[in-house]
XYZ file of C-alpha atoms in Angstrom:
450
model
C 116.506 139.885 131.628
C 113.481 139.808 129.335
C 114.033 136.057 128.919
C 112.878 134.004 131.896
C 115.748 132.163 133.579
C 114.358 128.687 132.932
C 114.229 129.352 129.177
C 117.523 131.191 128.673
C 119.681 128.165 127.938
C 117.295 126.906 125.249
C 116.864 130.415 123.834
C 120.594 130.903 123.278
C 120.967 127.342 122.015
C 118.364 128.104 119.320
C 120.209 131.319 118.497
C 123.403 129.288 118.075
C 125.441 131.330 120.554
C 126.840 130.864 124.040
C 124.589 132.143 126.858
C 125.321 135.752 127.684
C 126.644 136.649 131.137
C 124.207 137.941 133.738
C 126.052 141.247 134.005
C 127.332 143.167 131.016
C 127.302 146.433 129.104
C 123.715 145.966 127.956
C 121.192 148.499 126.692
C 119.304 150.104 129.576
C 115.799 151.522 129.150
C 116.284 155.280 129.476
C 113.262 155.809 131.736
C 114.447 153.003 134.031
C 117.885 154.634 134.175
C 116.394 158.009 135.144
C 114.164 156.433 137.803
C 117.117 154.665 139.441
C 119.169 157.850 139.450
C 116.318 159.810 141.033
C 115.757 157.144 143.675
C 119.425 157.269 144.624
C 119.388 161.078 144.831
C 116.019 161.295 146.643
C 115.760 158.282 148.995
C 112.872 159.845 150.927
C 110.739 160.497 147.838
C 108.083 157.878 147.094
C 108.679 155.464 144.226
C 105.231 156.333 142.871
C 106.036 160.068 142.717
C 109.385 159.417 141.024
C 107.783 157.093 138.478
C 104.997 159.601 137.714
C 107.455 162.485 137.363
C 109.731 160.459 135.086
C 106.803 159.337 132.939
C 105.802 162.969 132.373
C 109.370 163.897 131.437
C 109.691 160.902 129.133
C 106.518 162.002 127.374
C 108.214 165.320 126.631
C 111.639 164.119 125.510
C 110.271 161.852 122.822
C 107.475 164.128 121.681
C 109.395 167.374 121.059
C 112.941 168.740 120.645
C 114.680 169.224 124.010
C 118.054 170.232 125.421
C 120.500 168.654 127.868
C 119.906 171.552 130.229
C 116.164 170.782 130.352
C 116.474 167.071 131.069
C 120.054 166.274 132.155
C 119.277 162.769 133.401
C 117.789 161.729 130.058
C 120.876 163.123 128.304
C 122.985 161.078 130.730
C 120.929 157.963 130.006
C 121.538 158.367 126.273
C 125.270 158.884 126.835
C 125.389 155.718 128.959
C 123.769 153.806 126.080
C 125.945 155.331 123.359
C 127.885 152.167 122.484
C 124.782 149.989 122.704
C 122.817 152.314 120.411
C 125.684 152.243 117.898
C 125.472 148.431 117.832
C 121.691 148.631 117.486
C 122.029 151.044 114.549
C 124.144 148.418 112.781
C 121.722 145.664 113.791
C 118.831 147.603 112.246
C 120.577 147.404 108.870
C 120.468 143.596 108.783
C 117.988 142.183 106.262
C 116.453 139.580 108.584
C 115.635 139.078 112.253
C 115.387 135.740 114.042
C 113.772 135.417 117.448
C 113.538 131.860 118.854
C 109.960 130.812 119.515
C 109.823 129.219 122.939
C 106.636 128.068 124.608
C 105.909 127.816 128.310
C 104.117 124.490 127.804
C 105.072 123.445 124.289
C 101.995 124.923 122.600
C 101.647 127.649 120.000
C 99.162 129.550 122.154
C 101.753 129.877 124.943
C 104.683 131.088 122.824
C 106.901 133.512 124.740
C 107.976 136.677 122.932
C 110.722 138.346 124.988
C 112.260 140.097 121.989
C 109.608 142.360 120.453
C 108.626 144.366 123.533
C 112.171 145.489 124.365
C 112.389 146.897 120.838
C 109.804 149.482 121.897
C 112.245 150.747 124.540
C 114.977 150.898 121.904
C 112.665 152.854 119.585
C 111.872 155.376 122.324
C 115.581 155.832 122.956
C 116.253 156.489 119.262
C 113.404 158.992 118.993
C 114.465 160.686 122.233
C 118.003 161.066 120.882
C 116.657 162.296 117.541
C 114.703 165.010 119.381
C 117.865 166.073 121.217
C 119.823 166.138 117.971
C 117.129 168.205 116.229
C 117.418 170.769 119.034
C 121.204 170.786 118.566
C 120.890 171.203 114.790
C 122.362 167.748 114.061
C 119.693 166.902 111.496
C 121.649 164.195 109.647
C 122.219 162.294 112.897
C 118.553 162.762 113.830
C 117.472 161.346 110.482
C 119.762 158.366 111.068
C 118.114 157.605 114.416
C 114.628 157.843 112.941
C 115.502 155.596 109.996
C 116.875 153.031 112.472
C 113.432 153.087 114.123
C 111.686 152.447 110.825
C 114.084 149.588 110.050
C 113.538 148.044 113.486
C 109.784 148.178 112.945
C 110.160 146.160 109.771
C 112.523 143.650 111.372
C 110.140 143.078 114.291
C 107.317 142.742 111.769
C 109.014 139.751 110.133
C 107.606 137.480 112.848
C 104.506 135.347 112.394
C 102.436 136.631 115.314
C 99.975 139.485 115.679
C 101.876 140.641 118.780
C 104.980 141.269 116.673
C 102.941 143.078 114.021
C 101.337 145.324 116.640
C 104.729 146.122 118.184
C 106.100 146.916 114.715
C 103.202 149.293 114.099
C 103.761 150.998 117.461
C 107.494 151.446 116.783
C 106.858 153.002 113.386
C 104.313 155.412 114.837
C 106.804 156.413 117.540
C 109.175 157.319 114.708
C 106.445 159.394 113.028
C 106.476 161.694 116.072
C 110.173 162.358 115.501
C 109.665 162.785 111.767
C 107.060 165.511 112.327
C 109.386 167.337 114.716
C 112.091 167.153 112.042
C 109.702 168.562 109.430
C 108.728 171.442 111.727
C 112.283 172.218 112.877
C 113.011 174.764 110.140
C 116.466 173.205 109.723
C 115.953 171.463 106.373
C 115.840 172.902 102.866
C 112.790 172.435 100.670
C 114.634 169.770 98.693
C 115.672 167.913 101.865
C 112.112 167.983 103.173
C 110.707 166.519 99.965
C 113.459 163.910 99.918
C 112.491 162.897 103.440
C 108.865 162.579 102.358
C 110.010 160.355 99.476
C 112.115 158.279 101.891
C 108.989 157.540 103.933
C 107.103 156.640 100.773
C 109.803 154.136 99.795
C 109.881 152.315 103.122
C 109.000 148.608 102.783
C 105.445 147.889 103.949
C 104.698 146.601 107.408
C 103.165 143.113 107.644
C 99.494 142.740 106.827
C 97.418 141.606 109.792
C 95.321 139.439 107.460
C 98.426 137.468 106.388
C 99.360 136.748 110.009
C 95.834 135.581 110.798
C 95.909 133.368 107.706
C 99.112 131.687 108.836
C 100.235 132.185 112.446
C 96.826 132.514 114.108
C 95.388 129.636 112.059
C 98.289 127.451 113.240
C 97.508 128.386 116.855
C 93.995 126.985 116.325
C 95.249 123.789 114.683
C 97.967 123.251 117.282
C 95.509 123.757 120.139
C 93.064 121.273 118.590
C 95.866 118.721 118.258
C 96.859 119.353 121.856
C 93.295 118.711 123.010
C 93.276 115.421 121.082
C 96.640 114.454 122.519
C 96.252 115.307 126.205
C 92.817 113.806 126.729
C 90.186 114.927 129.210
C 92.515 115.328 132.204
C 95.061 117.376 130.258
C 92.336 119.448 128.610
C 90.839 120.265 132.008
C 94.202 121.438 133.287
C 94.984 123.412 130.125
C 91.670 125.277 129.951
C 91.335 125.953 133.668
C 94.943 126.880 134.490
C 96.163 128.630 131.350
C 96.273 132.453 131.575
C 95.677 132.526 127.814
C 92.091 131.300 128.185
C 89.824 134.356 128.235
C 86.360 132.766 128.582
C 86.074 130.237 131.405
C 82.489 129.393 130.492
C 83.532 128.276 127.021
C 86.446 126.369 128.527
C 84.038 124.386 130.712
C 81.909 123.645 127.638
C 84.988 122.273 125.880
C 85.631 119.922 128.771
C 82.012 118.744 128.835
C 82.038 118.055 125.093
C 85.329 116.152 125.395
C 83.920 114.123 128.300
C 81.180 112.813 126.028
C 83.743 110.635 124.244
C 82.109 111.527 120.914
C 84.782 113.877 119.551
C 86.324 113.142 116.135
C 89.361 115.451 116.164
C 89.663 115.408 112.369
C 86.273 117.141 112.243
C 87.458 119.623 114.879
C 90.523 120.441 112.793
C 88.383 120.981 109.694
C 85.728 123.043 111.479
C 88.043 125.930 112.308
C 89.342 126.506 108.778
C 86.140 128.077 107.329
C 86.003 130.500 110.261
C 89.576 131.623 109.602
C 88.898 131.772 105.852
C 85.991 134.126 106.495
C 88.022 136.244 108.890
C 90.926 136.598 106.445
C 88.539 137.539 103.624
C 86.997 140.274 105.775
C 90.417 141.577 106.898
C 91.518 141.847 103.263
C 88.478 143.930 102.303
C 89.984 147.196 100.931
C 86.998 149.349 101.858
C 87.293 150.264 105.533
C 83.551 150.632 106.115
C 82.856 147.214 104.611
C 85.732 145.741 106.624
C 84.452 147.211 109.892
C 80.935 145.926 109.238
C 82.279 142.519 108.216
C 84.336 142.222 111.420
C 81.334 143.163 113.555
C 79.247 140.498 111.795
C 82.012 137.902 112.195
C 82.371 138.616 115.915
C 78.615 138.392 116.429
C 78.410 135.111 114.506
C 81.210 133.553 116.533
C 79.688 134.655 119.833
C 76.165 133.565 118.927
C 77.368 130.181 117.649
C 79.339 129.600 120.848
C 76.416 130.682 123.031
C 74.020 128.340 121.241
C 76.178 125.243 121.725
C 77.525 125.600 125.231
C 75.322 122.619 126.105
C 76.410 120.026 123.553
C 73.256 117.943 124.258
C 70.975 120.671 122.921
C 72.027 120.436 119.268
C 68.635 119.136 118.294
C 68.125 117.048 115.152
C 71.810 117.147 114.178
C 72.746 115.449 117.435
C 70.055 112.780 117.063
C 71.110 111.756 113.552
C 74.911 112.035 113.938
C 75.937 112.765 117.526
C 79.675 112.428 116.827
C 79.626 114.951 113.967
C 77.453 117.379 115.934
C 79.625 117.196 119.062
C 82.858 117.457 117.055
C 81.683 120.507 115.108
C 80.568 122.046 118.401
C 84.039 121.478 119.807
C 85.559 123.174 116.745
C 83.218 126.144 117.027
C 83.908 126.526 120.734
C 87.661 126.421 120.130
C 87.295 129.086 117.441
C 85.342 131.303 119.807
C 88.104 130.940 122.375
C 91.036 131.467 120.017
C 89.886 133.826 117.259
C 92.076 136.942 117.623
C 90.762 140.388 118.494
C 90.821 141.442 114.855
C 88.807 144.627 115.322
C 91.665 146.047 117.405
C 94.254 144.773 114.906
C 92.425 146.380 111.978
C 92.164 149.629 113.954
C 95.921 149.646 114.629
C 96.597 149.038 110.946
C 94.292 151.898 109.908
C 95.766 154.321 112.439
C 99.275 153.542 111.225
C 98.291 154.051 107.545
C 96.621 157.394 108.298
C 99.499 158.599 110.459
C 101.937 157.768 107.663
C 99.937 159.952 105.251
C 99.729 162.785 107.785
C 103.492 162.620 108.364
C 104.236 162.770 104.635
C 101.897 165.762 104.364
C 103.814 167.453 107.198
C 106.978 167.304 105.091
C 105.121 168.598 102.024
C 103.677 171.493 104.026
C 107.087 172.334 105.493
C 108.671 172.362 102.019
C 105.922 174.669 100.749
C 106.562 177.040 103.662
C 110.312 177.162 102.953
C 109.629 178.152 99.331
C 106.723 180.562 99.937
C 107.295 181.930 103.423
C 103.974 180.612 104.749
C 101.857 177.481 104.719
C 99.274 177.093 101.925
C 95.717 178.225 102.486
C 94.427 174.881 101.223
C 96.004 171.435 100.956
C 95.222 171.354 97.236
C 97.956 173.954 96.673
C 100.548 171.279 97.457
C 99.724 169.434 94.215
C 101.660 168.605 92.084
C 105.030 170.027 93.208
C 104.907 169.132 96.893
C 102.550 166.152 96.817
C 101.321 163.880 94.050
C 97.823 164.073 95.526
C 96.130 164.997 98.785
C 95.023 161.789 100.534
C 91.497 161.327 101.813
C 90.686 160.600 105.422
C 90.502 156.796 105.468
C 88.078 156.854 108.397
C 85.243 158.603 106.526
C 86.542 158.924 102.941
C 86.180 162.716 103.241
C 88.744 165.517 103.017
C 91.253 165.823 105.826
C 90.717 168.814 108.113
C 93.279 171.584 107.615
C 93.335 175.070 109.121
C 96.097 177.613 108.733
C 96.469 180.033 111.649
C 98.996 182.536 113.047
C 101.825 181.196 110.917
C 101.142 177.585 111.892
C 98.475 175.008 111.064
C 96.231 172.265 112.377
C 95.906 169.094 110.278
C 93.878 166.108 111.379
C 91.895 162.983 110.578
C 88.663 162.183 112.417
C 90.111 158.906 113.679
C 88.496 155.582 114.443
C 85.207 156.945 115.752
C 84.621 158.696 112.414
C 83.592 161.805 114.330
C 85.129 165.275 114.063
C 86.401 166.016 117.579
C 87.696 169.433 116.529
C 91.310 168.371 116.276
C 91.403 166.875 119.774
C 93.129 163.578 120.474
C 93.470 161.333 123.492
C 95.988 163.716 125.112
C 93.359 166.463 125.149
C 91.076 164.562 127.527
C 90.732 166.193 130.893
C 89.605 164.676 134.171
C 85.848 164.363 134.167
C 85.495 164.358 130.378
C 82.846 161.946 129.166
C 83.925 162.259 125.530
C 86.682 160.095 124.090
C 88.619 162.180 121.572
C 90.503 160.189 118.972
C 91.351 162.556 116.105
C 94.798 161.928 114.605
C 96.422 165.342 114.792
C 99.430 167.262 113.461
C 99.765 170.631 115.207
C 102.301 173.266 114.215
C 102.072 176.232 116.574
C 101.976 179.711 115.098
C 103.601 182.901 116.276
C 103.551 183.557 119.997
């Protein structure tokens, strides 16, 4: 059902299989299952109330261990999906994933991606079941579900689009929530906890956003430029004005005006975009986060200012007087870049959050192993070295020490997050109605004695 009806036949043809029947024993999103059951049992209750209630419950079942008695409908949803999840476990062990790339209008910018998003629902189901199994003491089965999540993240990440990379990152971070619950469960030996930490360390890397920009996103630019050359003024007008992918209508109108001049040399347009993407990739590959953040801000400002200065192609000044075709063609290339350059600041942020959350999750296993051996958590993170951790990582968002406080038999561990500001161990879930502050610390909380 994720695949639009008009594209299904082609999709399955590209997969090399017969089209699947409309009805079948397919995986069902567990929240959707619960909502339908509640609607049937409470026909007078509003759909909005049922959806809100289910969303709150879903937030609990995949964020902490739970029992069948607490949330019977979610347990029922998992049981209904048992055979499908078994197939998906096996699928996660495959070395490669292939998802046909279909486009609504034949262009790279309009590629449909029905596959990646549904994997997020699968990941939530695996983590939800892992949380149930942790509560039941079935730690080996819980570990199996969480490893399936990590494998799915890497399979989704084999695509060539930033969307797939972002979904892969989200899936892996969903699994981190389950991993931390496993570390805190008290049901693993010190050796098992350290082995789990090592397992996370050995996971294959997720795709680098810079690599996808260098290839997939660059091809989107080139393909769009070729499309503009191919469809002419009428087709370009329709594409830029009707396409939901176009974010800036003012720039789109400038493209049409430049094309109407009849001066465009599309070879120059094709060449103009490459240096922009080269610069962007270089900035994204900068290892120092501060330098990368500053470089991205400068890149975004340069793109915006260049686009703003050439919206009227007749105002190029001396360049236009001496070589109007070159000036207009370079303007077209710069305008296209401004329209198509990906939101790399958000992509870099997602990559950084994932990297920091991975380090925090590994530390959670190290801390749990220390507690098993010593009866309490260490007073300082440095006490984990060298037996429980090779080294204590720095906070990648400010290159300072991570915040760690031991209290009442538990602890609070956190990074300052993207804003680089210490919010006192508060994250987005700690915001209350009326708060003007946006808390974004990345937090691991282990409650102490009650």
